[in-house]
PDB file of C-alpha atoms in Angstrom:
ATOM      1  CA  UNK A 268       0.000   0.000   0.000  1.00 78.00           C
ATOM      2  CA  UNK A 269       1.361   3.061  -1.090  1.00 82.00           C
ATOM      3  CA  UNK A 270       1.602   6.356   0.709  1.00 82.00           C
ATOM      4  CA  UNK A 271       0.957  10.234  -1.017  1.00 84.00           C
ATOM      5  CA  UNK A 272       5.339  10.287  -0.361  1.00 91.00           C
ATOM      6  CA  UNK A 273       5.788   7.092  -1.833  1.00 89.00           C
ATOM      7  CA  UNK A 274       7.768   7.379  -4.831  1.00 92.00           C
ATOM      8  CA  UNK A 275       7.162   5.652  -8.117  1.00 92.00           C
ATOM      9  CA  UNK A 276      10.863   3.674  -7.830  1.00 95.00           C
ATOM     10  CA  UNK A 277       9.519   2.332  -4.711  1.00 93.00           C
ATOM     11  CA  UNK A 278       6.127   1.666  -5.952  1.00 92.00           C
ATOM     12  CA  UNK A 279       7.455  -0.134  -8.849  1.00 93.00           C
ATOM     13  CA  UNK A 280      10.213  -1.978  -6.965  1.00 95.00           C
ATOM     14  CA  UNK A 281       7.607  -3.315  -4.868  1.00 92.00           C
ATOM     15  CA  UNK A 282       5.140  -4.469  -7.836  1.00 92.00           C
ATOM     16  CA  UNK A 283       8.725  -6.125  -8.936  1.00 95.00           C
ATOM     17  CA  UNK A 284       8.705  -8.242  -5.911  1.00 95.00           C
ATOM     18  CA  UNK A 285       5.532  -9.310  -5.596  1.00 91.00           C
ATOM     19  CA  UNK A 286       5.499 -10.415  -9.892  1.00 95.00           C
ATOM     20  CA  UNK A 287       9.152 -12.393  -8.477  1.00 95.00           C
ATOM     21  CA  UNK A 288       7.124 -14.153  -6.093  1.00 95.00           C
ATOM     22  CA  UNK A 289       4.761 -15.138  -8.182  1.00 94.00           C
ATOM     23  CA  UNK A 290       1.927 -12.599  -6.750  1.00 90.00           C
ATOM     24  CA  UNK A 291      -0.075  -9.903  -8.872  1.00 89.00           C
ATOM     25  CA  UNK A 292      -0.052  -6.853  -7.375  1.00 89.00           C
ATOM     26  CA  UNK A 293      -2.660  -4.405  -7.589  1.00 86.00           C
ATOM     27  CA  UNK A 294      -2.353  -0.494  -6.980  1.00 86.00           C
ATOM     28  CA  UNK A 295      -5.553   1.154  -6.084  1.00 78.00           C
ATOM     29  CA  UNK A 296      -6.322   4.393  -3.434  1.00 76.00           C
ATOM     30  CA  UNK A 297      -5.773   3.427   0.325  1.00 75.00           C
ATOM     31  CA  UNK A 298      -9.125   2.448   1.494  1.00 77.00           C
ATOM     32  CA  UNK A 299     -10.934   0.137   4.523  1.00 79.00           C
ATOM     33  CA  UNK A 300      -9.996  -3.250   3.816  1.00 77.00           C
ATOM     34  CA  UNK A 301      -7.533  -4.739   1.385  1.00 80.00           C
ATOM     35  CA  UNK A 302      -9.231  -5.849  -2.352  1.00 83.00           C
ATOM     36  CA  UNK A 303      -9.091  -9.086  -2.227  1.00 82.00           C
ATOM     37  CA  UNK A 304     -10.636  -9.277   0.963  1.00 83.00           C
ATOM     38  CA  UNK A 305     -12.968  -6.823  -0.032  1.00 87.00           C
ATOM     39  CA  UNK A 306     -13.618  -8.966  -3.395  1.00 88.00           C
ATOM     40  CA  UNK A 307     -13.734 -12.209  -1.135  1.00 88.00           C
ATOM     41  CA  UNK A 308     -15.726 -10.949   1.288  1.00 90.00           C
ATOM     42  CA  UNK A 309     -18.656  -9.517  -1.085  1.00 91.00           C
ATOM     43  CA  UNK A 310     -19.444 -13.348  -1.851  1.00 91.00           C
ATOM     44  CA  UNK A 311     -18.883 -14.931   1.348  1.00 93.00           C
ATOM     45  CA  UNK A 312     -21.567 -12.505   2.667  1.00 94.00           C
ATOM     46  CA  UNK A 313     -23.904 -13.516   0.722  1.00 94.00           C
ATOM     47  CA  UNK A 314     -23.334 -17.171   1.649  1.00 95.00           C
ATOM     48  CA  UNK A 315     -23.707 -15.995   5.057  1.00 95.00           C
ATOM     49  CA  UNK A 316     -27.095 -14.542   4.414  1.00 96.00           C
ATOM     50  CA  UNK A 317     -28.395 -16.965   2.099  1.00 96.00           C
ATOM     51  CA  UNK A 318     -27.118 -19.650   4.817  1.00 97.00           C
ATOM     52  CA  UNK A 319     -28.411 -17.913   8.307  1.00 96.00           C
ATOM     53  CA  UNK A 320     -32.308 -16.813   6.213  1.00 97.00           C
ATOM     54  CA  UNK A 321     -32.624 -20.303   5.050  1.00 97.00           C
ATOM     55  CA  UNK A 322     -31.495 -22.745   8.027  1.00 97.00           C
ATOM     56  CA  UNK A 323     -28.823 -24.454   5.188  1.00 97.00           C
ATOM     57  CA  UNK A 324     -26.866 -26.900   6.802  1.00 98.00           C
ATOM     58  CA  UNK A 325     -23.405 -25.423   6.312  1.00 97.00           C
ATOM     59  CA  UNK A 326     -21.949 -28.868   5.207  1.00 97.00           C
ATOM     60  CA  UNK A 327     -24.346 -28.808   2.285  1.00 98.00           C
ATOM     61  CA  UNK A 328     -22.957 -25.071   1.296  1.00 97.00           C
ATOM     62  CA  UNK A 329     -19.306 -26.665   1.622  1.00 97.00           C
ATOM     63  CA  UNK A 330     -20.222 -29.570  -0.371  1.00 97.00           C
ATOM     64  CA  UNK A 331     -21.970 -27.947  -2.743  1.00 96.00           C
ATOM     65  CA  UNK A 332     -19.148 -25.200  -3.714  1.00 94.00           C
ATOM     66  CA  UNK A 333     -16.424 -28.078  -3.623  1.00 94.00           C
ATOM     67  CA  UNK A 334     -18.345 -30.766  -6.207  1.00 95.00           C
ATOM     68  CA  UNK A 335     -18.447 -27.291  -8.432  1.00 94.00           C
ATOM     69  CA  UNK A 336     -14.759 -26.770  -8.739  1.00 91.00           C
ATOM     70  CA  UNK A 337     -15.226 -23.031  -8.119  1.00 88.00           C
ATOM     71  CA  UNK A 338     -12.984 -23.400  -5.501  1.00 89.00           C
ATOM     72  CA  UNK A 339     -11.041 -25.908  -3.580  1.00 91.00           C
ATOM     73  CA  UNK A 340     -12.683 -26.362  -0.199  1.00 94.00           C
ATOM     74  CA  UNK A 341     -16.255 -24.629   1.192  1.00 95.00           C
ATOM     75  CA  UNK A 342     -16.776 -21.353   2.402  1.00 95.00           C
ATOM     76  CA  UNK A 343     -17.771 -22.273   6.101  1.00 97.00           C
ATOM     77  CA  UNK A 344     -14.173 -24.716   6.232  1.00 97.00           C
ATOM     78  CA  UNK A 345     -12.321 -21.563   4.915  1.00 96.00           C
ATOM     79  CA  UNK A 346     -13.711 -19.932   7.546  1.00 97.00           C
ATOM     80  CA  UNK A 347     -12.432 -22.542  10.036  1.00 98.00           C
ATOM     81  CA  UNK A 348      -9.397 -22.510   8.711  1.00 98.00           C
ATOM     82  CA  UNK A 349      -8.537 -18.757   8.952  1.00 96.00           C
ATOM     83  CA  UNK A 350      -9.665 -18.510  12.280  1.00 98.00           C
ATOM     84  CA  UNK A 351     -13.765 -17.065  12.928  1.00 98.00           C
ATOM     85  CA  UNK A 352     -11.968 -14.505  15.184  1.00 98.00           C
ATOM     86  CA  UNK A 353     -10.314 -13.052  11.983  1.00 96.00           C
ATOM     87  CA  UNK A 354     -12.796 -14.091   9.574  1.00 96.00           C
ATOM     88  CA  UNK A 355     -15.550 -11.793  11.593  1.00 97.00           C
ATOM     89  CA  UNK A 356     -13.008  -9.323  12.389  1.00 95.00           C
ATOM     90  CA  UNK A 357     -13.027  -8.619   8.942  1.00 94.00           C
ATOM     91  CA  UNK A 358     -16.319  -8.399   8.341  1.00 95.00           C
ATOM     92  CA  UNK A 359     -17.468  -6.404  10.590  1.00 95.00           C
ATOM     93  CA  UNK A 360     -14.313  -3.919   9.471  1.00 94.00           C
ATOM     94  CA  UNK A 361     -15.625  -3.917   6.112  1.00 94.00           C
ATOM     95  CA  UNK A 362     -19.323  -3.647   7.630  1.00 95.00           C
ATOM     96  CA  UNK A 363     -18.792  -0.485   9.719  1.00 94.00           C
ATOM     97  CA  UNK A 364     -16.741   1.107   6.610  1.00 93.00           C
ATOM     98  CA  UNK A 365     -19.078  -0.026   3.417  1.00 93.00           C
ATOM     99  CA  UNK A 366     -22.341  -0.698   5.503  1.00 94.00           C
ATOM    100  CA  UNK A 367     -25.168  -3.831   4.562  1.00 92.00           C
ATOM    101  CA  UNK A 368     -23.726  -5.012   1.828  1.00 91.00           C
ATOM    102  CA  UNK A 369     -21.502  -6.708   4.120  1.00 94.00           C
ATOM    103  CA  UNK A 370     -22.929  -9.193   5.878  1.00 95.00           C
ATOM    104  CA  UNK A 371     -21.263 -10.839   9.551  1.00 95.00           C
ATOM    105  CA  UNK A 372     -22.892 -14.151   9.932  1.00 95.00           C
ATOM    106  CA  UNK A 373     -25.070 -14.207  13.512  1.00 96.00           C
ATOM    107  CA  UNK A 374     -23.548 -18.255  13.613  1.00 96.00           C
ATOM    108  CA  UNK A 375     -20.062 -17.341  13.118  1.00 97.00           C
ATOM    109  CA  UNK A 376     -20.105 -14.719  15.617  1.00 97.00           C
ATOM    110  CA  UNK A 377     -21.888 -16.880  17.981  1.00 98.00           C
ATOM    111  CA  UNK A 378     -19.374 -19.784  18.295  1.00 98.00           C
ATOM    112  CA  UNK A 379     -16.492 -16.680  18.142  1.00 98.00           C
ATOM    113  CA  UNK A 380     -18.554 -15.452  21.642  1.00 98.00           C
ATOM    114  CA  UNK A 381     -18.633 -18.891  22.759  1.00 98.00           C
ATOM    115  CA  UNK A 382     -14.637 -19.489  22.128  1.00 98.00           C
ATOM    116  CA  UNK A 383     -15.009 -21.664  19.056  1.00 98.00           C
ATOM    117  CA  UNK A 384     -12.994 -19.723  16.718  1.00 98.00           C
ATOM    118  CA  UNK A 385     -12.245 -22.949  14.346  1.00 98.00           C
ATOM    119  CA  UNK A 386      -9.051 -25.294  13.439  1.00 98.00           C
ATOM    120  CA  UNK A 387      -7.166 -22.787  15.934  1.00 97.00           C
ATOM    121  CA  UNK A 388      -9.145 -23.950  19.119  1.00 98.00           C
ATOM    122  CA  UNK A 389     -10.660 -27.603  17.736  1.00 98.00           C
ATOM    123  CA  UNK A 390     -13.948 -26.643  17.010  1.00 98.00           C
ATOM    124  CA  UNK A 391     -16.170 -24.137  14.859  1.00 98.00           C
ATOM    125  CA  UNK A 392     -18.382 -24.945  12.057  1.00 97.00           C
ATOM    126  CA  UNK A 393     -16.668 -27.944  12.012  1.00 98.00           C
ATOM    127  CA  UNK A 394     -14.584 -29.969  14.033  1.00 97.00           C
ATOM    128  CA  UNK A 395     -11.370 -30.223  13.849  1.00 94.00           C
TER     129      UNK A 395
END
């Protein structure tokens, strides 16, 4: 993330890096939450809604997505995997600083209150 005194040699010489190590980096205005988590995010919220208004058994979501091959594992694993602490945290960042269209699932921050943050502690959607 580049600064207003960040010169363009250092800008680029960072972009360098991240192309060596096999990463595409993207320049855009410093704003709440980084783009792919903002692009990430977008979806996963509506998984969350869809999931919490309609009583879907998360493993069913998971399942689902994985048999597509739109992505490796489920949304709700991910989840577990990252940690729910983080995975709300971020949420609810990108909540306060776009509004609605982010969505923090009531379940996830349920088992976060209740110390069930995922892989990390042994249990969260899943268990682990």
């Amino acid at each position: 993330i580049e600064g207003r005194e960040t010169s363009e040699d250092t800008v680029q010489s960072a972009m360098n890096l991240a192309q060596q190590i096999r990463k595409q980096p993207i320049r855009c205005t410093e704003v709440p939450g980084f783009v792919v988590n903002r692009i990430l995010n977008s979806a996963m919220s509506e998984v969350w809604r869809v999931q919490h208004d309609e009583e879907i058994d998360v493993r069913e979501i998971d399942k689902t997505v994985s048999e597509s091959g739109t992505a490796p594992m489920g949304p709700f694993y991910l989840s577990d995997l990252l940690g729910l602490d983080t995975v709300t945290h971020v949420a609810e960042h990108l909540q306060r600083s776009y509004g609605d269209r982010f969505y923090v699932s009531p379940n996830m921050r349920e088992l976060v209150d209740d110390g069930n943050l995922g892989q990390k502690t042994g249990k969260g959607f899943y268990d682990h």
